XYZ file of C-alpha atoms in Angstrom:
776
model
C 73.234 88.347 63.843
C 72.337 92.000 63.278
C 74.539 93.547 60.594
C 75.178 97.280 60.883
C 77.386 99.417 58.677
C 79.636 102.002 60.282
C 77.983 105.136 58.920
C 74.315 104.158 58.908
C 71.920 107.023 59.479
C 69.220 107.147 62.125
C 66.426 106.014 59.807
C 68.446 103.044 58.536
C 69.387 102.022 62.043
C 65.835 102.342 63.282
C 64.631 100.133 60.430
C 66.994 97.400 61.634
C 66.949 97.827 65.410
C 63.340 98.698 66.237
C 61.855 95.410 64.962
C 64.775 93.258 66.137
C 64.253 90.600 68.781
C 65.352 91.833 72.203
C 67.381 88.696 72.943
C 69.281 89.033 69.666
C 70.121 92.648 70.456
C 71.281 91.744 73.945
C 73.416 88.809 72.788
C 75.243 90.975 70.276
C 75.579 93.899 72.673
C 76.971 91.700 75.438
C 79.552 90.200 73.092
C 80.705 93.662 72.008
C 80.876 94.850 75.605
C 82.901 91.889 76.825
C 85.242 92.105 73.845
C 86.116 95.701 74.754
C 86.066 95.519 78.564
C 86.972 91.954 79.462
C 84.179 92.056 82.035
C 85.351 95.192 83.855
C 82.553 97.435 85.140
C 83.359 100.851 86.542
C 81.730 103.304 88.915
C 82.711 106.581 90.515
C 82.766 106.851 94.292
C 81.423 110.376 94.692
C 79.734 113.015 96.729
C 76.720 114.873 95.381
C 76.841 118.660 95.923
C 73.496 120.323 95.072
C 74.922 123.844 94.845
C 71.508 125.326 94.065
C 68.124 123.784 93.437
C 66.761 126.891 91.776
C 66.340 126.561 88.011
C 64.852 128.579 85.177
C 63.363 125.413 83.642
C 60.075 123.760 84.682
C 60.423 120.156 83.516
C 57.282 118.167 84.192
C 59.051 115.274 85.926
C 61.605 117.045 88.121
C 61.598 117.168 91.911
C 65.138 118.533 92.178
C 64.277 122.050 91.051
C 62.371 124.170 93.556
C 61.212 127.741 94.088
C 62.553 130.567 96.272
C 59.780 130.088 98.828
C 60.764 126.450 99.320
C 64.499 126.664 98.777
C 65.631 128.187 102.049
C 69.020 129.581 101.033
C 69.474 130.047 97.296
C 72.922 128.453 97.294
C 74.946 126.194 99.543
C 77.521 128.172 101.483
C 81.236 127.569 101.308
C 81.159 125.857 104.698
C 78.272 123.624 103.658
C 80.108 122.555 100.524
C 83.299 121.949 102.483
C 81.461 119.831 105.055
C 80.180 117.536 102.278
C 83.678 117.361 100.817
C 85.229 116.426 104.157
C 82.647 113.674 104.661
C 83.390 112.395 101.175
C 87.113 112.245 101.820
C 86.540 110.277 105.003
C 84.458 107.799 103.013
C 87.124 107.381 100.338
C 85.331 109.322 97.601
C 87.267 110.617 94.604
C 84.639 112.721 92.791
C 82.790 115.879 93.774
C 79.713 116.032 91.548
C 78.246 119.522 91.407
C 74.662 119.441 90.243
C 72.537 122.546 90.042
C 69.650 124.217 88.340
C 70.169 125.975 85.035
C 70.867 129.738 85.269
C 68.446 130.497 88.118
C 69.490 134.166 88.069
C 67.722 134.497 84.711
C 64.399 133.703 86.418
C 64.645 134.732 90.055
C 65.645 138.012 91.663
C 66.163 135.910 94.801
C 69.016 134.103 93.033
C 70.499 137.337 91.697
C 70.625 138.959 95.111
C 72.106 135.815 96.684
C 74.827 135.741 94.059
C 75.560 139.418 94.639
C 76.011 138.744 98.343
C 78.438 135.963 97.432
C 80.423 138.315 95.201
C 79.280 136.902 91.867
C 77.061 137.906 88.978
C 76.362 134.411 87.707
C 75.819 130.936 89.054
C 78.716 129.731 86.913
C 81.025 132.202 88.638
C 80.115 130.886 92.075
C 80.360 127.306 90.805
C 83.897 127.992 89.662
C 84.855 129.357 93.085
C 83.451 126.304 94.853
C 85.082 123.846 92.451
C 88.416 125.607 92.929
C 87.936 125.324 96.681
C 87.392 121.567 96.372
C 90.628 121.279 94.406
C 92.552 123.405 96.900
C 91.129 121.842 100.062
C 90.819 118.166 99.156
C 91.945 115.291 96.978
C 88.569 115.107 95.221
C 88.205 115.948 91.530
C 85.152 118.001 90.499
C 82.650 117.035 87.819
C 80.236 119.812 86.861
C 76.607 119.554 85.690
C 75.548 123.217 85.466
C 73.243 122.937 82.470
C 73.392 124.691 79.131
C 76.718 126.404 78.408
C 78.632 127.906 75.511
C 82.273 127.445 74.595
C 83.485 130.420 76.641
C 81.716 129.031 79.705
C 83.431 125.690 79.210
C 86.802 127.337 78.770
C 86.311 129.400 81.922
C 85.480 126.273 83.956
C 87.994 123.887 82.364
C 90.671 124.620 84.931
C 88.251 123.899 87.777
C 87.043 120.413 86.849
C 88.261 117.274 85.124
C 84.927 116.591 83.429
C 81.472 118.040 82.864
C 78.155 116.893 81.525
C 74.662 117.589 80.339
C 72.005 115.047 79.471
C 70.788 115.333 75.912
C 67.689 113.440 77.099
C 66.053 113.428 73.667
C 66.147 115.010 70.226
C 62.358 114.711 69.900
C 61.250 118.321 69.510
C 57.587 117.517 70.236
C 58.523 116.974 73.878
C 58.855 120.784 74.070
C 55.320 121.376 72.759
C 52.529 122.600 75.006
C 51.605 119.792 77.373
C 54.927 118.051 76.815
C 57.469 117.333 79.579
C 59.819 120.097 78.397
C 57.274 122.792 77.697
C 58.385 126.115 79.214
C 61.978 124.899 79.652
C 64.216 126.859 77.261
C 67.277 124.794 78.090
C 65.641 121.550 76.943
C 65.332 122.529 73.274
C 67.228 119.723 71.490
C 69.165 122.001 69.144
C 70.402 124.066 72.094
C 71.557 120.982 73.994
C 73.318 119.556 70.960
C 75.064 122.896 70.472
C 76.173 122.837 74.106
C 77.556 119.294 73.763
C 79.393 120.359 70.609
C 80.857 123.385 72.406
C 82.187 121.053 75.100
C 83.905 119.088 72.363
C 85.492 122.225 70.939
C 86.757 123.079 74.420
C 88.162 119.518 74.852
C 86.038 118.702 77.906
C 85.647 115.018 78.880
C 81.881 114.872 78.733
C 78.971 112.861 80.064
C 75.648 112.874 78.259
C 72.801 110.482 77.659
C 69.132 109.750 77.146
C 66.189 109.956 79.532
C 63.789 107.387 78.138
C 60.058 107.080 78.662
C 59.086 110.762 78.315
C 56.862 110.113 75.324
C 59.493 109.620 72.628
C 59.485 106.655 70.249
C 62.208 104.074 69.887
C 63.083 105.524 66.496
C 63.534 108.911 68.185
C 65.882 107.326 70.703
C 67.947 106.048 67.790
C 68.034 109.612 66.405
C 69.397 110.882 69.723
C 72.022 108.134 69.878
C 73.170 108.886 66.347
C 73.473 112.589 67.239
C 75.730 111.648 70.182
C 77.688 109.224 68.000
C 78.344 111.879 65.376
C 79.439 114.473 67.940
C 81.840 111.994 69.496
C 83.281 111.060 66.113
C 83.913 114.743 65.492
C 85.453 115.653 68.850
C 86.229 112.413 70.741
C 85.065 113.948 74.014
C 82.138 111.768 75.108
C 83.397 109.701 78.040
C 80.131 107.966 78.857
C 76.521 107.801 77.709
C 73.829 107.333 80.331
C 70.668 105.471 79.421
C 68.372 106.547 82.246
C 64.820 105.404 82.719
C 62.106 107.916 83.636
C 60.687 107.548 87.132
C 57.289 109.041 87.934
C 57.454 111.216 91.043
C 54.567 112.338 93.231
C 53.861 116.050 93.092
C 54.977 116.474 89.491
C 52.879 116.927 86.334
C 54.021 113.498 85.182
C 53.227 111.718 88.437
C 50.885 109.329 86.635
C 52.836 108.971 83.400
C 53.748 105.298 82.756
C 57.337 104.361 83.446
C 59.311 102.428 80.828
C 59.510 98.717 81.497
C 62.756 96.933 82.247
C 62.549 95.330 78.801
C 62.237 98.757 77.174
C 65.249 99.953 79.111
C 67.257 96.874 78.098
C 66.327 97.411 74.440
C 67.605 100.998 74.583
C 70.852 100.020 76.309
C 71.528 97.320 73.724
C 70.683 99.714 70.892
C 73.056 102.280 72.397
C 75.871 99.727 72.470
C 75.314 98.793 68.836
C 75.073 102.404 67.683
C 77.919 103.789 69.801
C 80.299 100.859 69.523
C 82.247 98.613 71.896
C 84.608 101.277 73.269
C 81.949 103.680 74.576
C 81.139 103.548 78.280
C 77.412 102.846 78.577
C 75.940 103.707 81.948
C 72.670 102.962 83.676
C 71.879 104.144 87.203
C 71.921 101.086 89.474
C 69.312 102.536 91.847
C 66.389 102.977 89.432
C 65.420 99.311 89.093
C 64.970 96.412 91.452
C 68.445 95.182 92.547
C 67.711 91.895 90.812
C 67.965 93.702 87.466
C 71.723 94.268 87.772
C 72.621 91.182 85.756
C 70.146 91.998 82.994
C 71.462 95.569 82.677
C 75.020 94.284 82.379
C 74.074 91.723 79.748
C 72.348 94.433 77.741
C 75.567 96.430 77.438
C 76.135 98.418 80.613
C 79.784 98.695 81.683
C 79.548 101.633 84.083
C 77.264 102.316 87.049
C 78.008 106.043 87.172
C 78.419 107.874 90.424
C 77.532 105.987 93.586
C 77.799 107.808 96.881
C 78.367 106.343 100.337
C 77.712 109.826 101.763
C 75.014 111.780 99.936
C 71.621 110.791 98.483
C 70.642 110.897 94.824
C 69.122 114.376 94.937
C 67.581 113.944 91.473
C 65.905 110.647 92.429
C 65.564 110.904 96.217
C 63.044 108.084 96.296
C 65.690 105.657 95.027
C 68.625 105.329 97.471
C 72.041 104.362 96.178
C 72.931 100.696 96.578
C 75.654 100.023 99.090
C 78.937 99.725 97.212
C 79.653 96.316 98.742
C 76.230 95.071 97.629
C 76.799 96.486 94.140
C 80.203 94.782 94.026
C 78.624 91.441 94.925
C 75.764 91.856 92.450
C 78.207 92.750 89.697
C 80.386 89.750 90.562
C 77.326 87.486 90.568
C 76.791 88.548 86.961
C 80.328 87.440 86.111
C 81.840 90.927 86.023
C 84.383 92.806 88.139
C 83.641 96.202 89.692
C 86.405 98.823 89.794
C 86.167 102.444 90.801
C 87.182 105.226 88.430
C 87.822 108.938 88.619
C 85.361 111.634 87.603
C 87.217 111.584 84.306
C 86.712 108.281 82.536
C 89.652 105.950 81.934
C 90.004 106.533 78.195
C 90.381 110.291 78.736
C 92.450 109.904 81.911
C 95.061 108.082 79.827
C 95.662 111.286 77.844
C 95.393 114.135 80.353
C 97.549 116.520 78.336
C 94.825 116.597 75.693
C 91.750 116.436 77.875
C 92.582 118.168 81.155
C 93.742 121.658 82.028
C 97.505 121.839 82.604
C 97.147 122.495 86.330
C 94.969 119.397 86.806
C 96.747 116.985 84.449
C 99.439 115.974 87.012
C 96.745 115.119 89.589
C 94.996 112.860 87.129
C 98.170 111.255 85.811
C 99.605 110.509 89.248
C 96.335 108.996 90.437
C 95.904 106.331 87.744
C 97.446 103.206 86.301
C 98.062 102.561 82.611
C 94.370 101.741 82.134
C 93.358 105.187 83.365
C 91.839 103.646 86.496
C 92.727 104.763 90.041
C 95.562 103.189 91.987
C 93.908 101.319 94.839
C 96.906 100.528 97.035
C 99.912 102.337 98.480
C 102.559 100.062 96.941
C 105.172 101.860 94.846
C 108.257 100.455 93.161
C 111.409 100.883 95.216
C 109.688 101.536 98.545
C 109.403 98.075 100.074
C 105.772 98.374 101.205
C 103.668 95.329 102.039
C 102.490 93.797 98.801
C 98.743 93.868 98.110
C 96.662 90.854 97.161
C 96.074 90.722 93.409
C 93.542 88.536 91.622
C 90.363 86.725 92.550
C 90.792 83.097 93.535
C 88.403 80.260 92.904
C 87.065 81.403 89.522
C 87.715 80.157 86.010
C 89.436 82.489 83.592
C 87.481 83.950 80.711
C 87.530 81.974 77.439
C 89.414 84.794 75.691
C 92.275 84.642 78.201
C 92.378 80.843 78.145
C 92.582 80.959 74.340
C 95.572 83.314 74.399
C 97.366 81.168 76.985
C 96.681 77.984 74.990
C 98.101 79.538 71.833
C 101.237 80.614 73.689
C 101.631 77.120 75.151
C 101.437 75.692 71.650
C 104.338 77.902 70.611
C 102.274 80.297 68.511
C 103.472 83.876 68.260
C 101.087 86.160 70.098
C 100.005 89.423 68.480
C 99.884 92.887 69.986
C 96.164 92.575 70.748
C 96.723 89.244 72.537
C 99.377 90.698 74.818
C 97.325 93.825 75.524
C 94.453 91.551 76.521
C 96.681 89.773 79.028
C 97.824 93.076 80.546
C 94.185 94.231 80.703
C 93.071 91.116 82.565
C 90.377 91.338 85.183
C 91.056 90.172 88.717
C 89.284 86.921 87.896
C 91.696 86.249 85.019
C 94.945 87.124 86.779
C 95.358 83.777 88.628
C 95.157 81.908 85.318
C 97.843 84.131 83.779
C 100.114 83.778 86.810
C 99.588 80.014 86.914
C 100.371 79.641 83.206
C 103.535 81.711 83.580
C 104.630 79.540 86.484
C 103.995 76.365 84.446
C 106.051 77.724 81.566
C 108.856 78.587 83.996
C 108.887 75.089 85.475
C 108.929 73.512 82.035
C 111.865 75.581 80.766
C 114.170 75.995 83.773
C 112.765 73.847 86.562
C 112.265 74.774 90.192
C 115.586 76.346 91.083
C 115.826 80.039 91.892
C 119.117 81.530 90.740
C 121.180 84.622 91.451
C 124.623 85.979 90.688
C 127.067 87.526 93.158
C 128.091 90.773 91.542
C 128.986 94.378 92.102
C 127.630 97.436 90.348
C 130.265 99.985 89.382
C 128.640 103.142 88.113
C 131.788 104.977 87.068
C 130.177 108.377 86.447
C 126.818 110.031 86.955
C 127.642 112.904 84.594
C 125.618 112.574 81.407
C 125.017 114.447 78.182
C 121.438 113.214 78.036
C 118.427 114.471 79.952
C 116.187 111.420 80.274
C 113.043 112.356 82.123
C 112.990 109.203 84.240
C 116.574 109.430 85.475
C 117.416 110.869 88.881
C 120.910 109.380 88.807
C 122.510 111.459 86.061
C 123.905 114.945 86.548
C 125.138 117.656 84.297
C 128.829 118.367 84.690
C 128.230 121.412 86.917
C 124.987 120.530 88.676
C 124.879 119.179 92.203
C 121.190 118.527 92.854
C 120.408 115.101 94.383
C 124.062 114.748 95.367
C 127.333 115.710 93.720
C 128.432 114.830 90.227
C 131.350 112.371 90.145
C 133.670 110.476 87.824
C 135.702 107.495 89.027
C 139.248 107.245 87.720
C 140.509 104.005 86.217
C 142.447 103.022 89.320
C 139.310 103.296 91.458
C 137.298 101.260 88.962
C 139.952 98.542 89.103
C 140.141 98.697 92.904
C 136.372 98.177 93.179
C 136.495 95.240 90.764
C 139.268 93.558 92.754
C 137.396 94.193 95.989
C 134.269 92.609 94.474
C 136.175 89.451 93.566
C 137.654 89.314 97.061
C 134.110 89.355 98.410
C 133.023 86.479 96.184
C 131.684 88.255 93.119
C 131.887 86.451 89.804
C 130.628 89.470 87.864
C 131.097 93.216 87.776
C 128.397 95.262 86.078
C 129.772 98.499 84.645
C 127.524 101.332 83.474
C 127.580 105.087 83.662
C 126.347 108.303 82.216
C 127.464 109.535 78.814
C 130.210 111.847 80.033
C 131.047 114.633 77.537
C 134.748 113.793 77.790
C 134.270 110.068 77.125
C 134.944 108.457 73.779
C 135.306 104.882 72.649
C 138.818 104.677 74.080
C 137.432 105.470 77.532
C 135.358 102.291 77.490
C 138.363 100.271 76.309
C 140.413 101.743 79.155
C 137.691 100.865 81.680
C 137.892 97.244 80.513
C 141.682 97.296 80.742
C 141.532 98.621 84.304
C 139.113 95.907 85.379
C 140.951 93.127 83.611
C 144.282 94.174 85.161
C 142.835 94.283 88.678
C 140.524 91.264 88.427
C 141.705 88.962 85.628
C 139.053 86.284 86.122
C 135.928 88.331 86.750
C 133.123 88.314 84.190
C 132.734 91.839 82.780
C 129.082 92.661 82.126
C 129.233 96.183 80.794
C 128.003 99.031 78.636
C 124.448 99.613 77.549
C 123.664 99.977 73.828
C 123.690 103.745 74.401
C 127.298 103.566 75.603
C 128.225 101.248 72.740
C 126.708 103.616 70.192
C 128.428 106.603 71.815
C 131.794 104.846 71.813
C 131.535 103.722 68.192
C 130.372 107.144 67.019
C 133.144 109.038 68.784
C 135.780 106.797 67.177
C 134.113 106.833 63.777
C 133.881 103.039 63.793
C 131.077 100.750 62.665
C 129.251 99.340 65.665
C 130.299 95.781 64.897
C 133.993 96.742 64.775
C 133.814 98.628 68.070
C 132.042 95.706 69.715
C 134.807 93.437 68.444
C 137.448 95.666 70.042
C 135.520 95.666 73.327
C 135.232 91.872 73.246
C 138.952 91.526 72.635
C 139.601 93.846 75.606
C 137.585 91.658 77.967
C 133.904 92.525 77.528
C 131.919 89.315 78.089
C 128.221 90.297 78.023
C 126.064 93.406 77.704
C 123.341 94.661 80.048
C 120.076 95.306 78.240
C 119.534 98.722 79.757
C 118.783 101.953 77.867
C 115.858 100.029 76.351
C 113.279 101.711 78.601
C 110.288 101.014 76.318
C 111.165 99.999 72.772
C 108.638 102.208 71.066
C 109.562 105.623 69.729
C 106.148 107.033 70.675
C 107.149 106.649 74.318
C 110.818 107.456 73.849
C 109.871 110.854 72.411
C 108.309 111.625 75.805
C 110.807 110.163 78.259
C 114.189 110.210 76.479
C 113.911 112.217 73.254
C 117.665 112.749 72.810
C 118.609 109.125 73.428
C 119.121 106.338 70.899
C 115.882 105.211 69.256
C 114.268 101.794 69.151
C 115.966 100.580 65.985
C 119.381 101.752 67.177
C 118.993 99.779 70.421
C 117.944 96.681 68.535
C 120.746 97.179 65.994
C 123.437 97.298 68.685
C 122.067 94.116 70.234
C 121.845 92.399 66.849
C 125.501 93.175 66.141
C 126.559 92.112 69.660
C 124.762 88.795 69.365
C 126.253 88.377 65.901
C 129.833 88.346 67.255
C 128.994 86.093 70.186
C 128.316 88.677 72.898
C 125.188 87.698 74.729
C 123.065 90.218 76.623
C 120.137 90.753 78.868
C 116.965 92.562 77.794
C 115.019 94.964 79.996
C 111.920 97.107 80.049
C 111.488 100.131 82.314
C 107.736 100.605 82.604
C 105.019 102.526 84.401
C 105.571 106.183 83.409
C 104.135 107.601 80.162
C 103.520 104.240 78.507
C 100.478 102.047 77.886
C 99.822 98.328 77.585
C 100.034 98.708 73.812
C 103.608 99.965 74.157
C 104.502 97.131 76.524
C 103.175 94.623 74.009
C 105.234 96.144 71.198
C 108.350 96.011 73.367
C 107.870 92.323 74.112
C 107.217 91.539 70.463
C 110.425 93.309 69.403
C 112.453 91.411 71.988
C 110.880 88.141 70.860
C 111.556 88.851 67.192
C 115.242 89.615 67.798
C 115.598 86.571 70.025
C 114.096 84.407 67.289
C 116.788 85.729 64.936
C 119.843 85.652 67.217
C 119.125 83.698 70.402
C 121.388 86.170 72.167
C 119.266 87.253 75.132
C 120.035 85.370 78.323
C 117.160 86.837 80.305
C 114.389 89.426 80.374
C 114.275 91.867 83.279
C 111.218 94.033 84.036
C 112.245 97.237 85.830
C 109.325 99.114 87.405
C 109.682 102.897 87.151
C 110.696 104.394 90.503
C 109.016 107.763 90.433
C 109.805 109.678 93.608
C 112.778 111.742 92.416
C 112.398 111.287 88.672
C 112.321 114.662 86.865
C 109.452 113.628 84.597
C 107.290 112.753 87.619
C 108.223 115.889 89.530
C 107.064 117.884 86.492
C 103.747 116.038 86.496
C 104.410 114.272 83.195
C 104.507 110.674 84.413
C 102.410 108.256 86.412
C 103.609 107.188 89.857
C 105.180 103.994 88.569
C 103.248 100.783 87.905
C 100.782 99.363 90.370
C 101.638 96.051 91.984
C 99.022 94.447 89.725
C 100.843 95.779 86.688
C 104.250 94.685 87.988
C 102.935 91.183 88.615
C 101.418 91.007 85.145
C 104.552 92.350 83.486
C 106.610 89.464 84.854
C 103.952 86.847 84.104
C 103.005 88.144 80.662
C 106.681 88.441 79.702
C 107.142 84.758 80.527
C 104.123 83.869 78.366
C 104.863 86.228 75.465
C 108.552 85.246 75.259
C 107.935 81.511 75.726
C 109.907 79.410 74.924
C 112.594 81.611 73.353
C 113.858 83.556 76.391
C 114.659 81.025 79.111
C 115.080 83.274 82.135
C 112.818 85.945 83.612
C 114.479 88.002 86.313
C 112.898 90.220 88.937
C 114.609 93.216 90.487
C 114.617 92.902 94.261
C 115.743 96.540 94.358
C 112.563 97.692 92.602
C 110.141 95.096 93.952
C 111.461 94.627 97.479
C 112.022 91.126 98.898
C 108.312 90.476 99.520
C 107.403 91.639 96.034
C 110.203 89.573 94.518
C 108.829 86.481 96.279
C 105.465 87.040 94.584
C 107.185 87.360 91.218
C 108.861 83.988 91.772
C 105.357 82.507 91.761
C 104.478 84.315 88.514
C 106.992 82.945 86.035
C 110.227 84.343 87.472
C 113.218 82.091 88.093
C 116.036 84.549 88.757
C 116.692 87.185 91.402
C 119.479 88.964 89.571
C 122.581 90.172 91.314
C 123.527 90.872 94.898
C 124.728 94.260 93.512
C 126.794 95.439 96.524
C 126.679 99.115 95.485
C 123.287 99.734 93.845
C 122.896 103.499 93.336
C 120.582 104.203 90.393
C 117.358 103.143 92.112
C 118.483 104.808 95.326
C 118.936 108.088 93.453
C 115.339 107.823 92.227
C 114.053 107.498 95.798
C 114.165 103.728 96.268
C 114.505 102.451 99.829
C 115.212 98.739 99.396
C 118.912 98.770 100.179
C 122.168 98.560 98.273
C 122.963 94.879 98.715
C 121.066 91.629 99.083
C 123.481 88.820 99.848
C 123.381 85.055 99.267
C 121.790 84.410 102.663
C 118.973 86.784 101.806
C 118.512 85.153 98.410
C 118.333 81.718 100.028
C 115.815 82.861 102.617
C 113.655 84.473 99.968
C 113.561 81.315 97.839
C 112.910 79.145 100.914
C 109.916 81.313 101.823
C 108.084 79.891 98.800
C 109.576 76.404 99.064
C 112.031 76.608 96.180
C 115.727 75.630 96.044
C 118.294 78.322 95.310
C 121.578 78.238 93.402
C 124.311 80.732 92.719
C 124.998 81.052 89.006
C 127.385 82.739 86.639
C 126.315 85.541 84.331
C 125.656 82.962 81.607
C 123.584 80.772 83.942
C 126.084 78.045 84.734
C 125.240 76.753 88.209
C 128.171 77.048 90.621
C 129.109 74.394 93.211
C 127.188 74.880 96.432
C 130.146 74.664 98.807
C 132.844 76.419 96.870
C 135.288 78.227 99.191
C 134.413 81.798 100.059
C 137.218 84.330 99.567
C 138.844 85.739 102.667
C 136.901 88.645 104.096
C 133.713 87.929 102.190
C 130.597 89.121 103.982
C 127.672 86.759 103.315
């Protein structure tokens, strides 16, 4: 075991790492990599746009840079760039990588005159125009590699790209001496490159940098370069990936006969980079610069990113080394026990926080394109839309030991920690079947095989609300009419709908509404009176903790006293809505004027304390992360351990289409199907055995999606609803009612029996008489 302290300097690190055995370095590096990534390896599906091959530098190993006599045109034209972009879109690319020589106008009059004809004074000006064109004309996101820049250059280009980069290559100054590979190349002076990387940090640019090894530097000098990158990243947080690239000798260059670094030397440097830079850093090695058989060794050494791989354009910097086919790279990565997943030009850690790292006009494009990991959505399934469900998970493979350990601890009844639950949500495709299977086993153990549902009616008595929750497309201000008119049902109409529900076979009415400015606690008591008068036997499931808090506050009553009055007036159970995500970090973004986490939990604690049971929900997939989901589940579990008052847990995927927060570009496009599947399964595992029932929302998931959830720990399909309107207001298309026949057919599709239940999960007789006029 190699022991490193956090703030060791380059000399100290070199003294430890340089003489270390390669296998020891690799073992430790691989363990760190797997701990942080769970076996996920990323790459960017890109096009390569060589905007100009003219350069003021004369590096001794470069075949990309050329001269005016050989260049043809100095710059690619707009049409040439657009043609590459169109080809990339057809091939499913997401990144437009602009690579170009460094300030060619400083060396060549040919470049200056070409720029003038294009309407620009500098290469950076033309680069900005072309990057803006890519953004305007395509779905691709630009990444820029224009060479040495200062902070004003970065700021000028920040709105035109989601990331940029420059290779540090080395901090060994002797490489710039006469006869060295960087002699005569002013942009390769180490201090200048470090200053440029620092300026990118000041400008908050997600940044790619790295080492080019084998130029004549020592291993100790490589450690110096890695420490310089480490220290810059600690200062600014902007380094999204570090490339460890091996020198390749190219015919026709001054270094054509210079020895190339061996695979072992490359592996040593990758492992050293992992140990110096830590488990969270993305370490990249080009997959096309070694024999394909080296893929497994590179991954073991610490690689977790293959960089840009293009199905369209060649590697213009290493034209002798064609890109591997993406399918072949996927198979080679899988053969090494890892899972390949594409990413955007901006790496996942920075994509998760676009407000900090991306220009305001680009942040919505990034946010809408990714899941909670910061990785691209790879299917067209969205909550509420009823699309065909995608296949999730890789069959036929054993789960990783870390996942199996978490599942075993849960099965033993141990409380899982936040990190355990985050690990489950972050599972690779190979681990997902094990999580789903465990959730299904836990379900069978606790509640058996039966699928249950309740016949109920939603009565949303007003959509006028004092609050302005960013996720809500249902609520209206008292004078606004967007997305349909504002309304308020009178008490007679509420009672009429309750009686009608009972006549159609409902055993429950679910009553919720906006926080109307004219409502006080007496309003909620009057709603109960209206329902009880019209439908004396119906179970009243009503009032979110937000409504309870509002009612108690307006009457100046303690919450427990107001709940007691509601119970005496006929309230039987509470819906667990208004929870959204029980973490105030998220609530500050999506519902800042709503009750906070502790207030929600406090209302539920008081309700359970006087014998009112409730559901619990989570509304997920917007501005939240797996860490927030884990905290929510832990808070539900802790309260359940104290009170036992939750009857069920209900995941509610965010329906984004009409949500104000999404329309403003401040939310993701709901969870992916993978995330929805994991939410149901992980909830079953994390809440085991305390919460007996996990419910799926057929409105959010669609019937086909709900069927998949029934195989992932879910045992309940919720209510038939009759008049669902909240999801419909948000753009959902899955209908307003799903009757008993539909419930039965859905359960039968996966070979499970189905039973109608009451709100409190008492199974009702199968052949009880249907009321006159009921439509089944």
